[in-house]
CSV table of N, CA and C in Angstrom, one decimal:
chain,number,residue,atom,x,y,z
P,1,MET,N,126.1,80.6,96.6
P,1,MET,CA,126.4,81.5,97.7
P,1,MET,C,125.3,82.4,98.2
P,2,MET,N,124.5,83.0,97.2
P,2,MET,CA,123.5,83.9,97.5
P,2,MET,C,122.5,83.0,98.3
P,3,PHE,N,122.2,81.9,97.8
P,3,PHE,CA,121.0,81.1,98.4
P,3,PHE,C,121.5,80.9,99.8
P,4,GLY,N,122.8,80.5,100.2
P,4,GLY,CA,123.3,80.4,101.6
P,4,GLY,C,123.1,81.7,102.4
P,5,CYS,N,123.4,82.9,101.8
P,5,CYS,CA,123.3,84.0,102.5
P,5,CYS,C,121.7,84.3,102.7
P,6,GLY,N,120.9,84.0,101.8
P,6,GLY,CA,119.5,84.2,102.0
P,6,GLY,C,118.9,83.2,103.1
P,7,CYS,N,119.5,82.0,103.2
P,7,CYS,CA,119.0,81.2,104.2
P,7,CYS,C,119.4,81.7,105.7
P,8,TRP,N,120.7,82.2,105.8
P,8,TRP,CA,121.1,82.7,107.0
P,8,TRP,C,120.4,84.0,107.4
P,9,ALA,N,119.9,84.8,106.3
P,9,ALA,CA,119.2,86.0,106.7
P,9,ALA,C,117.7,85.6,107.2
P,10,VAL,N,117.2,84.5,106.7
P,10,VAL,CA,115.8,84.0,107.2
P,10,VAL,C,116.0,83.5,108.6
P,11,ALA,N,117.1,82.7,108.8
P,11,ALA,CA,117.3,82.2,110.2
P,11,ALA,C,117.5,83.3,111.2
P,12,PHE,N,118.4,84.3,110.9
P,12,PHE,CA,118.5,85.3,112.0
P,12,PHE,C,117.3,86.2,112.1
P,13,THR,N,116.5,86.3,111.1
P,13,THR,CA,115.3,87.2,111.2
P,13,THR,C,114.3,86.3,112.1
P,14,LEU,N,114.2,85.0,111.8
P,14,LEU,CA,113.2,84.2,112.6
P,14,LEU,C,113.6,84.2,114.2
P,15,VAL,N,115.0,84.1,114.4
P,15,VAL,CA,115.5,84.1,115.7
P,15,VAL,C,115.3,85.4,116.4
P,16,SER,N,115.5,86.5,115.6
P,16,SER,CA,115.3,87.8,116.3
P,16,SER,C,113.8,88.1,116.6
P,17,LEU,N,112.9,87.7,115.6
P,17,LEU,CA,111.4,87.9,115.9
P,17,LEU,C,111.0,86.9,117.1
P,18,ALA,N,111.5,85.7,117.2
P,18,ALA,CA,111.2,85.0,118.3
P,18,ALA,C,111.7,85.4,119.5
P,19,GLY,N,112.8,86.0,119.6
P,19,GLY,CA,113.5,86.4,120.8
P,19,GLY,C,112.8,87.7,121.3
P,20,LYS,N,112.3,88.5,120.4
P,20,LYS,CA,111.4,89.6,120.9
P,20,LYS,C,110.0,89.4,121.0
P,21,ASN,N,109.6,88.2,120.9
P,21,ASN,CA,108.1,87.8,120.9
P,21,ASN,C,107.3,88.5,119.9
P,22,ASN,N,107.8,88.7,118.7
P,22,ASN,CA,107.1,89.3,117.6
P,22,ASN,C,106.8,88.3,116.5
P,23,LEU,N,107.2,87.1,116.7
P,23,LEU,CA,107.0,86.2,115.5
P,23,LEU,C,105.5,85.9,115.3
P,24,ALA,N,104.8,85.7,116.3
P,24,ALA,CA,103.3,85.4,116.2
P,24,ALA,C,102.5,86.6,115.7
P,25,SER,N,102.8,87.8,116.2
P,25,SER,CA,102.1,89.0,115.6
P,25,SER,C,102.7,89.1,114.2
P,26,SER,N,103.7,88.8,113.7
P,26,SER,CA,104.2,89.0,112.4
P,26,SER,C,103.5,88.0,111.5
P,27,LEU,N,103.2,86.8,111.9
P,27,LEU,CA,102.5,85.7,111.2
P,27,LEU,C,101.1,86.2,111.1
P,28,THR,N,100.6,86.6,112.1
P,28,THR,CA,99.1,87.1,112.2
P,28,THR,C,98.9,88.3,111.2
P,29,PHE,N,99.7,89.1,111.2
P,29,PHE,CA,99.8,90.3,110.2
P,29,PHE,C,99.7,89.8,108.7
P,30,ALA,N,100.6,88.8,108.5
P,30,ALA,CA,100.6,88.3,107.2
P,30,ALA,C,99.5,87.5,106.8
P,31,GLN,N,98.9,86.9,107.8
P,31,GLN,CA,97.5,86.3,107.6
P,31,GLN,C,96.4,87.2,107.3
P,32,GLU,N,96.4,88.2,107.9
P,32,GLU,CA,95.2,89.2,108.0
P,32,GLU,C,95.4,90.1,106.6
P,33,HIS,N,96.4,90.2,106.2
P,33,HIS,CA,96.8,91.0,105.0
P,33,HIS,C,97.4,90.3,103.7
P,34,PRO,N,96.4,89.6,103.0
P,34,PRO,CA,97.0,88.9,102.0
P,34,PRO,C,97.8,89.6,100.9
P,35,LEU,N,97.6,90.9,100.7
P,35,LEU,CA,98.3,91.7,99.7
P,35,LEU,C,99.9,91.8,100.1
P,36,PHE,N,99.9,91.7,101.4
P,36,PHE,CA,101.3,91.8,102.1
P,36,PHE,C,102.2,90.7,101.6
P,37,ILE,N,101.6,89.4,101.5
P,37,ILE,CA,102.3,88.3,101.0
P,37,ILE,C,102.6,88.5,99.4
P,38,THR,N,101.7,88.9,98.7
P,38,THR,CA,101.9,89.3,97.2
P,38,THR,C,103.0,90.3,97.1
P,39,ASP,N,103.1,91.2,97.9
P,39,ASP,CA,104.3,92.3,98.0
P,39,ASP,C,105.6,91.7,98.2
P,40,VAL,N,105.5,90.8,99.3
P,40,VAL,CA,106.8,90.0,99.6
P,40,VAL,C,107.2,89.1,98.5
P,41,ALA,N,106.4,88.4,97.8
P,41,ALA,CA,106.7,87.6,96.8
P,41,ALA,C,107.3,88.3,95.7
P,42,LEU,N,106.8,89.4,95.3
P,42,LEU,CA,107.0,90.2,94.3
P,42,LEU,C,108.4,90.9,94.4
P,43,SER,N,108.7,91.2,95.8
P,43,SER,CA,109.9,91.8,96.1
P,43,SER,C,111.0,90.7,96.1
P,44,ALA,N,110.7,89.3,96.4
P,44,ALA,CA,111.6,88.4,96.5
P,44,ALA,C,112.0,88.0,95.0
P,45,LEU,N,111.0,88.1,94.1
P,45,LEU,CA,111.1,87.8,92.7
P,45,LEU,C,112.1,88.7,92.1
P,46,CYS,N,111.8,90.0,92.4
P,46,CYS,CA,112.7,91.2,91.8
P,46,CYS,C,114.1,91.0,92.3
P,47,SER,N,114.2,90.6,93.5
P,47,SER,CA,115.6,90.6,94.1
P,47,SER,C,116.4,89.2,93.5
P,48,GLY,N,115.7,88.2,93.3
P,48,GLY,CA,116.3,87.1,92.6
P,48,GLY,C,116.7,87.4,91.2
P,49,LEU,N,115.8,88.1,90.5
P,49,LEU,CA,116.2,88.5,89.1
P,49,LEU,C,117.3,89.4,89.2
P,50,GLY,N,117.2,90.3,90.2
P,50,GLY,CA,118.5,91.3,90.2
P,50,GLY,C,119.8,90.6,90.5
P,51,GLN,N,119.8,89.5,91.3
P,51,GLN,CA,121.0,88.8,91.6
P,51,GLN,C,121.5,88.1,90.3
P,52,ILE,N,120.6,87.6,89.5
P,52,ILE,CA,120.9,86.9,88.3
P,52,ILE,C,121.5,87.8,87.4
P,53,LEU,N,121.0,89.0,87.2
P,53,LEU,CA,121.4,90.1,86.4
P,53,LEU,C,122.8,90.6,86.8
P,54,ILE,N,123.0,90.6,88.1
P,54,ILE,CA,124.3,91.1,88.7
P,54,ILE,C,125.3,90.1,88.2
P,55,PHE,N,125.1,88.8,88.5
P,55,PHE,CA,126.1,87.7,87.9
P,55,PHE,C,126.3,87.7,86.6
P,56,LEU,N,125.4,87.9,85.7
P,56,LEU,CA,125.6,88.0,84.3
P,56,LEU,C,126.3,89.1,83.9
P,57,THR,N,126.1,90.3,84.5
P,57,THR,CA,126.9,91.4,84.2
P,57,THR,C,128.3,91.2,84.5
P,58,ILE,N,128.6,90.7,85.7
P,58,ILE,CA,130.0,90.5,86.1
P,58,ILE,C,130.7,89.5,85.2
P,59,SER,N,130.0,88.5,84.9
P,59,SER,CA,130.6,87.4,84.1
P,59,SER,C,130.8,87.9,82.7
P,60,HIS,N,130.0,88.7,82.1
P,60,HIS,CA,130.1,89.2,80.8
P,60,HIS,C,131.1,90.4,80.7
P,61,PHE,N,131.0,91.4,81.5
P,61,PHE,CA,131.7,92.7,81.4
P,61,PHE,C,132.8,92.7,82.4
P,62,GLY,N,132.8,92.1,83.5
P,62,GLY,CA,133.8,92.2,84.6
P,62,GLY,C,133.4,92.9,85.7
P,63,ALA,N,134.0,92.7,86.9
P,63,ALA,CA,133.6,93.3,88.1
P,63,ALA,C,133.8,94.8,88.0
P,64,ALA,N,134.9,95.3,87.4
P,64,ALA,CA,135.1,96.8,87.4
P,64,ALA,C,134.1,97.5,86.8
P,65,THR,N,133.6,97.0,85.6
P,65,THR,CA,132.4,97.6,84.8
P,65,THR,C,131.3,97.6,85.7
P,66,PHE,N,131.0,96.6,86.3
P,66,PHE,CA,129.8,96.3,87.3
P,66,PHE,C,129.8,97.5,88.5
P,67,VAL,N,131.0,97.6,89.0
P,67,VAL,CA,131.2,98.7,90.1
P,67,VAL,C,130.9,100.1,89.5
P,68,ILE,N,131.5,100.4,88.4
P,68,ILE,CA,131.1,101.6,87.7
P,68,ILE,C,129.6,101.8,87.5
P,69,LEU,N,129.0,100.9,86.8
P,69,LEU,CA,127.6,101.0,86.7
P,69,LEU,C,126.8,101.2,88.0
P,70,MET,N,127.1,100.6,89.1
P,70,MET,CA,126.4,100.7,90.3
P,70,MET,C,126.7,102.1,91.0
P,71,THR,N,127.9,102.5,90.8
P,71,THR,CA,128.3,103.9,91.3
P,71,THR,C,127.6,105.0,90.5
P,72,ILE,N,127.4,104.8,89.2
P,72,ILE,CA,126.7,105.8,88.3
P,72,ILE,C,125.2,105.6,88.9
P,73,ARG,N,124.7,104.5,88.9
P,73,ARG,CA,123.3,104.3,89.3
P,73,ARG,C,123.0,105.0,90.6
P,74,GLN,N,123.9,104.7,91.6
P,74,GLN,CA,123.6,105.4,93.0
P,74,GLN,C,123.7,106.9,92.8
P,75,ALA,N,124.8,107.5,92.2
P,75,ALA,CA,125.0,108.9,92.0
P,75,ALA,C,123.6,109.6,91.4
P,76,LEU,N,123.2,108.9,90.4
P,76,LEU,CA,122.0,109.4,89.6
P,76,LEU,C,120.9,109.3,90.6
P,77,SER,N,120.6,108.2,91.3
P,77,SER,CA,119.5,108.1,92.1
P,77,SER,C,119.5,109.3,93.2
P,78,ILE,N,120.8,109.6,93.7
P,78,ILE,CA,120.9,110.8,94.6
P,78,ILE,C,120.4,112.1,93.9
P,79,LEU,N,121.0,112.2,92.7
P,79,LEU,CA,120.7,113.4,92.0
P,79,LEU,C,119.2,113.7,91.8
P,80,VAL,N,118.6,112.5,91.2
P,80,VAL,CA,117.1,112.5,91.0
P,80,VAL,C,116.3,112.9,92.3
P,81,SER,N,116.7,112.2,93.4
P,81,SER,CA,116.0,112.5,94.7
P,81,SER,C,116.2,114.0,95.1
P,82,CYS,N,117.3,114.6,94.9
P,82,CYS,CA,117.5,115.9,95.1
P,82,CYS,C,116.6,116.9,94.3
P,83,LEU,N,116.4,116.6,93.1
P,83,LEU,CA,115.7,117.3,92.1
P,83,LEU,C,114.2,117.1,92.4
P,84,LEU,N,113.8,115.9,92.4
P,84,LEU,CA,112.4,115.7,92.5
P,84,LEU,C,111.7,116.0,93.9
P,85,PHE,N,112.6,115.7,94.9
P,85,PHE,CA,111.9,115.9,96.3
P,85,PHE,C,112.5,117.1,97.1
P,86,ASP,N,113.3,117.9,96.4
P,86,ASP,CA,113.9,119.1,96.9
P,86,ASP,C,114.9,118.7,98.2
P,87,HIS,N,115.5,117.6,98.1
P,87,HIS,CA,116.4,117.2,99.2
P,87,HIS,C,117.6,118.2,99.2
P,88,PRO,N,118.0,118.6,100.2
P,88,PRO,CA,119.3,119.6,100.1
P,88,PRO,C,120.6,118.7,99.9
P,89,MET,N,121.5,119.3,99.2
P,89,MET,CA,122.9,118.6,99.0
P,89,MET,C,123.9,119.8,99.4
P,90,ASN,N,124.5,119.4,100.4
P,90,ASN,CA,125.5,120.3,101.0
P,90,ASN,C,126.8,120.4,100.0
P,91,SER,N,127.8,121.3,100.3
P,91,SER,CA,128.9,121.3,99.4
P,91,SER,C,129.8,120.1,99.5
P,92,ILE,N,129.9,119.4,100.7
P,92,ILE,CA,130.7,118.1,100.7
P,92,ILE,C,129.9,117.1,99.8
P,93,GLY,N,128.5,117.0,99.8
P,93,GLY,CA,127.8,116.1,98.9
P,93,GLY,C,128.1,116.4,97.6
P,94,LEU,N,128.0,117.7,97.2
P,94,LEU,CA,128.3,118.1,95.8
P,94,LEU,C,129.7,117.9,95.4
P,95,LEU,N,130.7,117.9,96.2
P,95,LEU,CA,132.0,117.7,95.9
P,95,LEU,C,132.1,116.1,95.6
P,96,GLY,N,131.6,115.3,96.4
P,96,GLY,CA,131.5,113.9,96.3
P,96,GLY,C,130.9,113.5,95.1
P,97,PHE,N,129.9,114.0,94.6
P,97,PHE,CA,129.2,113.8,93.4
P,97,PHE,C,130.1,114.0,92.2
P,98,CYS,N,130.7,115.3,92.2
P,98,CYS,CA,131.6,115.6,91.2
P,98,CYS,C,132.8,114.7,91.2
P,99,VAL,N,133.4,114.4,92.3
P,99,VAL,CA,134.5,113.4,92.1
P,99,VAL,C,134.2,112.0,91.6
P,100,THR,N,132.9,111.6,92.0
P,100,THR,CA,132.6,110.3,91.5
P,100,THR,C,132.4,110.3,90.1
P,101,PHE,N,131.8,111.2,89.5
P,101,PHE,CA,131.6,111.3,87.9
P,101,PHE,C,132.9,111.7,87.3
P,102,SER,N,133.7,112.6,87.9
P,102,SER,CA,135.0,112.8,87.3
P,102,SER,C,135.9,111.5,87.2
P,103,ALA,N,135.7,110.8,88.3
P,103,ALA,CA,136.6,109.5,88.2
P,103,ALA,C,136.1,108.5,87.1
P,104,VAL,N,134.8,108.4,87.0
P,104,VAL,CA,134.2,107.5,86.0
P,104,VAL,C,134.5,107.9,84.6
P,105,PHE,N,134.3,109.3,84.3
P,105,PHE,CA,134.8,109.7,82.9
P,105,PHE,C,136.1,109.7,82.7
P,106,PHE,N,136.9,110.0,83.7
P,106,PHE,CA,138.4,109.8,83.5
P,106,PHE,C,138.8,108.4,83.1
P,107,ARG,N,138.2,107.4,83.9
P,107,ARG,CA,138.4,106.0,83.4
P,107,ARG,C,138.1,105.8,82.1
P,108,ILE,N,137.0,106.3,81.7
P,108,ILE,CA,136.5,106.1,80.3
P,108,ILE,C,137.4,106.7,79.3
P,109,LEU,N,137.8,107.8,79.6
P,109,LEU,CA,138.8,108.6,78.7
P,109,LEU,C,140.0,107.9,78.6
P,110,CYS,N,140.5,107.4,79.7
P,110,CYS,CA,141.9,106.7,79.6
P,110,CYS,C,141.7,105.3,78.8
P,111,ARG,N,140.6,104.6,78.9
P,111,ARG,CA,140.5,103.5,78.3
P,111,ARG,C,140.5,103.7,76.8
P,112,LYS,N,139.9,104.8,76.3
P,112,LYS,CA,139.6,105.1,74.8
P,112,LYS,C,141.0,105.5,74.2
P,113,ARG,N,141.8,106.1,75.2
P,113,ARG,CA,143.2,106.6,74.7
P,113,ARG,C,144.2,105.6,74.6
P,114,ARG,N,144.0,104.4,75.4
P,114,ARG,CA,145.0,103.3,75.3
P,114,ARG,C,145.2,102.7,74.0
P,115,PRO,N,146.3,102.6,73.6
P,115,PRO,CA,146.6,101.9,72.2
P,115,PRO,C,146.1,100.5,72.3
P,116,ALA,N,145.7,100.0,71.2
P,116,ALA,CA,145.3,98.5,71.0
P,116,ALA,C,146.5,97.8,71.0
P,117,PRO,N,146.4,96.5,71.7
P,117,PRO,CA,147.6,95.8,71.7
P,117,PRO,C,147.9,95.2,70.3
P,118,VAL,N,149.2,95.1,70.0
P,118,VAL,CA,149.7,94.6,68.8
P,118,VAL,C,150.0,93.1,68.8
P,119,ASN,N,149.4,92.5,67.8
P,119,ASN,CA,149.4,91.0,67.7
P,119,ASN,C,150.6,90.7,66.8
P,120,ASN,N,151.7,90.2,67.4
P,120,ASN,CA,152.8,89.6,66.6
P,120,ASN,C,152.9,88.2,66.6
P,121,SER,N,152.0,87.6,66.0
P,121,SER,CA,152.0,86.2,65.7
P,121,SER,C,152.3,85.8,64.4
P,122,SER,N,153.4,86.4,63.9
P,122,SER,CA,153.8,86.0,62.5
P,122,SER,C,154.9,85.0,62.5
């Protein structure tokens, strides 16, 4: 499915570039800057590896755990951005940040308190 999405993305990009008469200039840029091709290839490799890791995470731990991991990752990314680059966070953003982590910690807390299932196979 991801391969199909990638093929459609390439097709739409090519049609868009051709429709705006930017395809030739884009190919010329790629020819004149060989490091650009290296960067694109490295980005594609990392993207492909990321997709494989996403599928492995979902198949091993489940979709809910994956969503929680991605939510935590995004929230931490925002926090680090605010701290390192002095990006302001207004009260609504801070509230959203607190709600996000509260929900994650509440889910973890509820999961630990849930009693283990009893096996009555006697």
